[in-house]
mmCIF file of C-alpha atoms in Angstrom:
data_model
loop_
_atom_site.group_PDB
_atom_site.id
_atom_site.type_symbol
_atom_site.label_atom_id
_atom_site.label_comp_id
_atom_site.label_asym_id
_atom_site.label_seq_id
_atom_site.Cartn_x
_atom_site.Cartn_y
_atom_site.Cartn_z
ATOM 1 C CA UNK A 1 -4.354 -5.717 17.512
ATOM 2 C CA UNK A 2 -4.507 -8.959 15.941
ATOM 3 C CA UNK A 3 -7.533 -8.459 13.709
ATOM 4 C CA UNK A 4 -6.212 -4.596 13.075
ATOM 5 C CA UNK A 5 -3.162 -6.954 11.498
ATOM 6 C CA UNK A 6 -5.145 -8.963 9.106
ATOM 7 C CA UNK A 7 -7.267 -5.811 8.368
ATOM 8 C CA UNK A 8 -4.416 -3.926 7.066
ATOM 9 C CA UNK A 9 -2.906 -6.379 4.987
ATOM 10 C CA UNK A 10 -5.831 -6.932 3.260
ATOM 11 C CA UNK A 11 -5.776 -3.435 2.192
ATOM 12 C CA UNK A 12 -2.414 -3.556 1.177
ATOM 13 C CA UNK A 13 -2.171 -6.710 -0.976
ATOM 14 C CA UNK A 14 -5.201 -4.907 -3.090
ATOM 15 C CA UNK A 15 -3.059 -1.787 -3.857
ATOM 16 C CA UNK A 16 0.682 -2.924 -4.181
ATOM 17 C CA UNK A 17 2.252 -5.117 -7.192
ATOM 18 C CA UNK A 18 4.792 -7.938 -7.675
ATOM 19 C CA UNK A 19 8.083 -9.133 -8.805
ATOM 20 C CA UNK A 20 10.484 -11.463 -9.164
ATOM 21 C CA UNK A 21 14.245 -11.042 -8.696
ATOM 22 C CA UNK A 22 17.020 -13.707 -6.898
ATOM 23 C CA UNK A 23 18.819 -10.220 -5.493
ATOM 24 C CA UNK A 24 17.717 -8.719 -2.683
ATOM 25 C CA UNK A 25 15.082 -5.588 -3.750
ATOM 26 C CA UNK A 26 12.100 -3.655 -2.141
ATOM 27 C CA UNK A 27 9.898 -2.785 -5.069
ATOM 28 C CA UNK A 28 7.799 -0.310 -2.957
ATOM 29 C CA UNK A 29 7.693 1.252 0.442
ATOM 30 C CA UNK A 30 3.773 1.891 1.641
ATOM 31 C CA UNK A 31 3.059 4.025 4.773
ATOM 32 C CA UNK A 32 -0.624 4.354 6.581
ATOM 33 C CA UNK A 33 -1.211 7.446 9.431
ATOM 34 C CA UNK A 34 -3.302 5.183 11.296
ATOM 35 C CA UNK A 35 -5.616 7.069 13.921
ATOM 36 C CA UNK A 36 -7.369 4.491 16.349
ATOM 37 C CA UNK A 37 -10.684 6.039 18.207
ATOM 38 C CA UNK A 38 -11.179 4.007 20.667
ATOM 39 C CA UNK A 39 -14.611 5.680 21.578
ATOM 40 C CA UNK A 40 -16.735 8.808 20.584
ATOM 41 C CA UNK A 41 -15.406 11.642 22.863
ATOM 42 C CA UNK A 42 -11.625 11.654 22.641
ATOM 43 C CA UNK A 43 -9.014 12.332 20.196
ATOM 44 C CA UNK A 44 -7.553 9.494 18.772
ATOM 45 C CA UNK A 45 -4.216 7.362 19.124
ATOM 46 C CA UNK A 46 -1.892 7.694 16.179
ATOM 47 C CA UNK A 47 0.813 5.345 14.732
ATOM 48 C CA UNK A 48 2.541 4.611 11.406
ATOM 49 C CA UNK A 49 2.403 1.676 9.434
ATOM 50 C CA UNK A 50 5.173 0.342 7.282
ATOM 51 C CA UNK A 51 4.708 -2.132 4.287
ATOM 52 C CA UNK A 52 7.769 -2.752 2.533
ATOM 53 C CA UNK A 53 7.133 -5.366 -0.861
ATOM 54 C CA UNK A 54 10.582 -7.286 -1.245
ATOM 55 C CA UNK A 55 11.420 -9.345 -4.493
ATOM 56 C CA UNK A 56 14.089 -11.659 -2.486
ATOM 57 C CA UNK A 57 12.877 -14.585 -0.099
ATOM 58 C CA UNK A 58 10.776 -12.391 2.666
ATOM 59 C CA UNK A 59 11.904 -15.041 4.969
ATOM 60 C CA UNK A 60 15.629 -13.548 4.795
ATOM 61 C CA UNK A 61 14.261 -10.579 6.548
ATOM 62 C CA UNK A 62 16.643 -9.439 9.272
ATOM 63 C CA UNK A 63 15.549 -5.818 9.800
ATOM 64 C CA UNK A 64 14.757 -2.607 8.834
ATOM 65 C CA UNK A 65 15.174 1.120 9.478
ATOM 66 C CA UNK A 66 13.052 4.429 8.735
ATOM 67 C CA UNK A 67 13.989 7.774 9.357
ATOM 68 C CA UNK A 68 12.461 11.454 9.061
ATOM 69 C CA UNK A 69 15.560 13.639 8.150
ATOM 70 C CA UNK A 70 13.765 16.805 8.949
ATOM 71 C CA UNK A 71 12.947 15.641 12.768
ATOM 72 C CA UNK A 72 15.369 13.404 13.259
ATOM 73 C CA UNK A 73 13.323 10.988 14.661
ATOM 74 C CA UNK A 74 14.137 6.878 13.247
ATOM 75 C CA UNK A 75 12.755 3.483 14.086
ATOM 76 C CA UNK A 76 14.587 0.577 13.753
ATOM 77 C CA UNK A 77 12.553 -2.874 13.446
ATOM 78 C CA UNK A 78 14.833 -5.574 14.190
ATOM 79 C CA UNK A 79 12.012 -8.139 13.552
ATOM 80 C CA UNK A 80 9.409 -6.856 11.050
ATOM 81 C CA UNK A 81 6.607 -9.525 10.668
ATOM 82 C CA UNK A 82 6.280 -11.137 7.004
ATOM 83 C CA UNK A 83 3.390 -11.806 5.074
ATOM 84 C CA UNK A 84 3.271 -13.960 1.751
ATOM 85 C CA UNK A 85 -0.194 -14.297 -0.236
ATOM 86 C CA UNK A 86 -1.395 -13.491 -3.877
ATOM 87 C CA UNK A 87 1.972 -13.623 -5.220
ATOM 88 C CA UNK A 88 3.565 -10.702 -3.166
ATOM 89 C CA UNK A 89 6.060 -10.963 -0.230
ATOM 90 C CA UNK A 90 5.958 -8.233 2.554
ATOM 91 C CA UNK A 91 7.889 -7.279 5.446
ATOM 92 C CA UNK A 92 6.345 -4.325 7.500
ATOM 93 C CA UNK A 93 5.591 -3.048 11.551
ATOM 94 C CA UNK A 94 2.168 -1.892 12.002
ATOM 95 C CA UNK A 95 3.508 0.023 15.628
ATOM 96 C CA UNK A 96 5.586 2.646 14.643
ATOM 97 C CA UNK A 97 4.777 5.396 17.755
ATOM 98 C CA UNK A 98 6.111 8.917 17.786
ATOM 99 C CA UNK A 99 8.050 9.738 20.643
ATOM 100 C CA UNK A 100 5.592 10.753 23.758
ATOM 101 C CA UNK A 101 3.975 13.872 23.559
ATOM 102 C CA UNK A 102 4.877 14.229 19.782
ATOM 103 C CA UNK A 103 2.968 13.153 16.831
ATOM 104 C CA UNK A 104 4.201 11.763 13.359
ATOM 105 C CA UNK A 105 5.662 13.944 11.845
ATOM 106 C CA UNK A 106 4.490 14.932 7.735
ATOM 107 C CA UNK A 107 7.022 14.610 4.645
ATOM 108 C CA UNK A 108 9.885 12.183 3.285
ATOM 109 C CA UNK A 109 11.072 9.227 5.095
ATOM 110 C CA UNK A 110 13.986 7.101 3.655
ATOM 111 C CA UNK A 111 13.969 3.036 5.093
ATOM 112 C CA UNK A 112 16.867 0.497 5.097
ATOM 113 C CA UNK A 113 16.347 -2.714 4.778
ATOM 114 C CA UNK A 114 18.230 -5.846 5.392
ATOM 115 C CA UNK A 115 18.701 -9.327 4.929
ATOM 116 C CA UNK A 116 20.021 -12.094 7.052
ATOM 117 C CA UNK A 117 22.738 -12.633 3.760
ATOM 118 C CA UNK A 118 24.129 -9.269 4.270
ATOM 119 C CA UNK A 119 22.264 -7.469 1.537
ATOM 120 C CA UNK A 120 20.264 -4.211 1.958
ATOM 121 C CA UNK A 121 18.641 -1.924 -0.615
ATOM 122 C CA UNK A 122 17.089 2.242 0.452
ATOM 123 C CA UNK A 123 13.615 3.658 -0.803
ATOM 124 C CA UNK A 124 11.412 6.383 0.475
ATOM 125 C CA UNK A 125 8.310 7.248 1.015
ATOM 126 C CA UNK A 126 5.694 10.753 2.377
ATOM 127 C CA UNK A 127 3.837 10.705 5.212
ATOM 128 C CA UNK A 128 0.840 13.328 4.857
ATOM 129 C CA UNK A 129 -2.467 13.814 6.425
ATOM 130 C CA UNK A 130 -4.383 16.832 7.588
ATOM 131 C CA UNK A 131 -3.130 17.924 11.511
ATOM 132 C CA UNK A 132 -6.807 18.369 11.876
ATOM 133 C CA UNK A 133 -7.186 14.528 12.795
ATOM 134 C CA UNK A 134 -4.762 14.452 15.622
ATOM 135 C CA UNK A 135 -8.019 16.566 17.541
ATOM 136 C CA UNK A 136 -10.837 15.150 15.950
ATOM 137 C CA UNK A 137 -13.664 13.090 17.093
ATOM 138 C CA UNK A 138 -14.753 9.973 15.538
ATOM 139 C CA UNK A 139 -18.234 11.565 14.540
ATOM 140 C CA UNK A 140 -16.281 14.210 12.309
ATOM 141 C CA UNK A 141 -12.733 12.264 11.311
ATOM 142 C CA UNK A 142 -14.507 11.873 7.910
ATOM 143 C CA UNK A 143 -14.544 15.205 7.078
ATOM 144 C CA UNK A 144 -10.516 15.547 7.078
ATOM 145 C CA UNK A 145 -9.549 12.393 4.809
ATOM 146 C CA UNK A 146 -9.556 13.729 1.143
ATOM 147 C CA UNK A 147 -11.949 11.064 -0.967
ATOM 148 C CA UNK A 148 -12.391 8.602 1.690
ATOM 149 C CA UNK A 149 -13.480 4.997 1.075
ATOM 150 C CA UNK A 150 -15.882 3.687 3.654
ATOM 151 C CA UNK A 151 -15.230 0.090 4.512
ATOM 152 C CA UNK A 152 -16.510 -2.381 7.326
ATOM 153 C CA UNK A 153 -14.578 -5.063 9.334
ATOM 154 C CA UNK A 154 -16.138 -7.922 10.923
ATOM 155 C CA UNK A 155 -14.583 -9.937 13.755
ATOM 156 C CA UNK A 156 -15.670 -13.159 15.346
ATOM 157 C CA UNK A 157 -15.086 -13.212 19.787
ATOM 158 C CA UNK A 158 -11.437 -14.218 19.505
ATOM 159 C CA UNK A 159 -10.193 -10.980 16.593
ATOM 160 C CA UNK A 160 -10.269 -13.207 13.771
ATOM 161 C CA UNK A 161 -11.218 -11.259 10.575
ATOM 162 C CA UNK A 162 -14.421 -12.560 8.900
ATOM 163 C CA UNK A 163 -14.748 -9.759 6.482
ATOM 164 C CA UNK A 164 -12.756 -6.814 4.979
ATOM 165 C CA UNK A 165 -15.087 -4.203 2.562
ATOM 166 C CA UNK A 166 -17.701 -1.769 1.179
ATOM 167 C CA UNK A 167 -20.953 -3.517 3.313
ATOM 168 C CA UNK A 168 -23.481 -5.651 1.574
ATOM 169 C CA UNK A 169 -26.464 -3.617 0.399
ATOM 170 C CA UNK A 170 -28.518 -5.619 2.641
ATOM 171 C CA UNK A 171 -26.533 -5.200 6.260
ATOM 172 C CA UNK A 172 -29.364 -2.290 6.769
ATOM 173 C CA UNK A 173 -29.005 -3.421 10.199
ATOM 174 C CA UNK A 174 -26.599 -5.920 12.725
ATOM 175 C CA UNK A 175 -29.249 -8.594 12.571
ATOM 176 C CA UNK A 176 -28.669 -8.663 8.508
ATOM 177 C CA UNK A 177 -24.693 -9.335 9.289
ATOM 178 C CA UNK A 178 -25.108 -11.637 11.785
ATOM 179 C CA UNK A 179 -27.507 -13.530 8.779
ATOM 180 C CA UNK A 180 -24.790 -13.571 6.783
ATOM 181 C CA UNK A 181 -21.974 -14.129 9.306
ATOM 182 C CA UNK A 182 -23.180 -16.056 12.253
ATOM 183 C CA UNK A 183 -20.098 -16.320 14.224
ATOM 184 C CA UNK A 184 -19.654 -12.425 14.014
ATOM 185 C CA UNK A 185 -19.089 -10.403 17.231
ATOM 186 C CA UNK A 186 -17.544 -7.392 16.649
ATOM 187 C CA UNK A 187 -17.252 -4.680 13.390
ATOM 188 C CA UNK A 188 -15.078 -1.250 13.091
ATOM 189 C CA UNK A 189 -16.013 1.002 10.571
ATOM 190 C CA UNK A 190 -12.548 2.228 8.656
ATOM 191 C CA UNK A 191 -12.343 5.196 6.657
ATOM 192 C CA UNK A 192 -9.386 4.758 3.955
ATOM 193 C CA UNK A 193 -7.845 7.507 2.113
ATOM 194 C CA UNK A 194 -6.733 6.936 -1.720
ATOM 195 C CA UNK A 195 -3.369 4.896 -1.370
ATOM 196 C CA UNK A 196 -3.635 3.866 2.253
ATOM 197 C CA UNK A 197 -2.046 7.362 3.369
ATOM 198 C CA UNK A 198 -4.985 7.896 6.162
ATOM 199 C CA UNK A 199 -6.754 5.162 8.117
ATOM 200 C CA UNK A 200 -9.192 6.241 10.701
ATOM 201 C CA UNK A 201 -10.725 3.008 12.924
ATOM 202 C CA UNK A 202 -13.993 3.589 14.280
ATOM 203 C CA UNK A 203 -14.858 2.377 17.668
ATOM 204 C CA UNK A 204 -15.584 -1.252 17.897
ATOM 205 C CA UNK A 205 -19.074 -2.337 17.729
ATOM 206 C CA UNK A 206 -20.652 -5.104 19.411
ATOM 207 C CA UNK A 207 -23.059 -7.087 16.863
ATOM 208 C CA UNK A 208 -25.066 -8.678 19.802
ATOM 209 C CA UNK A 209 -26.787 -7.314 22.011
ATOM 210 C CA UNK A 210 -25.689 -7.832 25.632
ATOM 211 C CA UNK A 211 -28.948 -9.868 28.145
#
């Protein structure tokens, strides 16, 4: 999970902006369908992911809540992780599971958030992705994300991220990576929709080969 962490807030700090206001203020609320294969054969997990961009001090986070009016269903983070880097402030849960047996649902969410100084401030945001991934296989996930951008991850043995992006024109092969990156261990290949909406993760790879 940890490297799934950095991954995704790499992503996000590319697409979302910043501000700068004293009151408390969420600028923009960002949600990624993420669908983890785990291996070839079966379908995949599913979860959301919330990124909310705050203007205020994204250490005053206290909590924060997101509901689907049309289900009913609501999540309620009472300690969203925080994440402060190229001049934009976060707050966000990358586990938000759908009650078991369901799946998450399509269409407007509204979130809540607060601050440990009492404030609070409402935005929304869609959820949308083609039901056909909740059955599909790694090999043909592709097919259902609308313009997808192909992008590799590369992990050393203990998660950490050593790379986030389109691959190198050389990596023809995992000897080429492992060139470039020689304390690499592990890659997933991600599949990202325009916007974040749809993340597909790829079984994980091993870079060297096992004696």
């Amino acid at each position: 999970m940890k490297f799934f962490r950095y991954s995704l807030i790499f992503l996000f700090s590319l697409l979302l902006f910043s501000c700068a206001e004293s009151e408390t203020d969420v600028v923009s609320a960002s949600a990624s369908t993420i669908f983890d294969f785990t291996d070839s054969e079966n379908p995949p997990a599913q979860r959301l992911a919330v990124f909310l961009q705050v203007t205020n001090a994204v250490q005053r986070t206290e909590s924060f809540s997101v509901f689907h009016a049309q289900t009913g269903y609501s999540w309620n983070v009472t300690k969203p992780e925080i994440f402060t880097g190229l001049n934009k402030s976060y707050a966000f849960s990358l586990n938000l599971n759908a009650p078991e047996g369901e799946t998450i649902p399509t269409g407007e969410y509204a979130v809540t958030y607060y601050d440990a100084a009492g404030g609070d401030d409402e935005i929304k945001f869609s959820v949308n992705y083609k039901k056909e991934l909740l059955s599909a296989t790694a090999e043909k996930c592709r097919d259902f994300i609308t313009n997808p951008t192909e992008n590799i991850a590369i992990y050393d043995e203990t998660g950490e991220l050593l790379f986030m992006g389109k691959a190198k024109n050389n990596w023809k092969n995992n000897e080429a990576i492992l060139k470039d990156y020689k304390l690499a261990s592990t890659k997933r290949t991600c599949y990202v929709s325009p916007g974040n909406a749809v993340i597909c993760l790829l079984p994980e790879e091993k870079l060297k080969s096992e004696n």
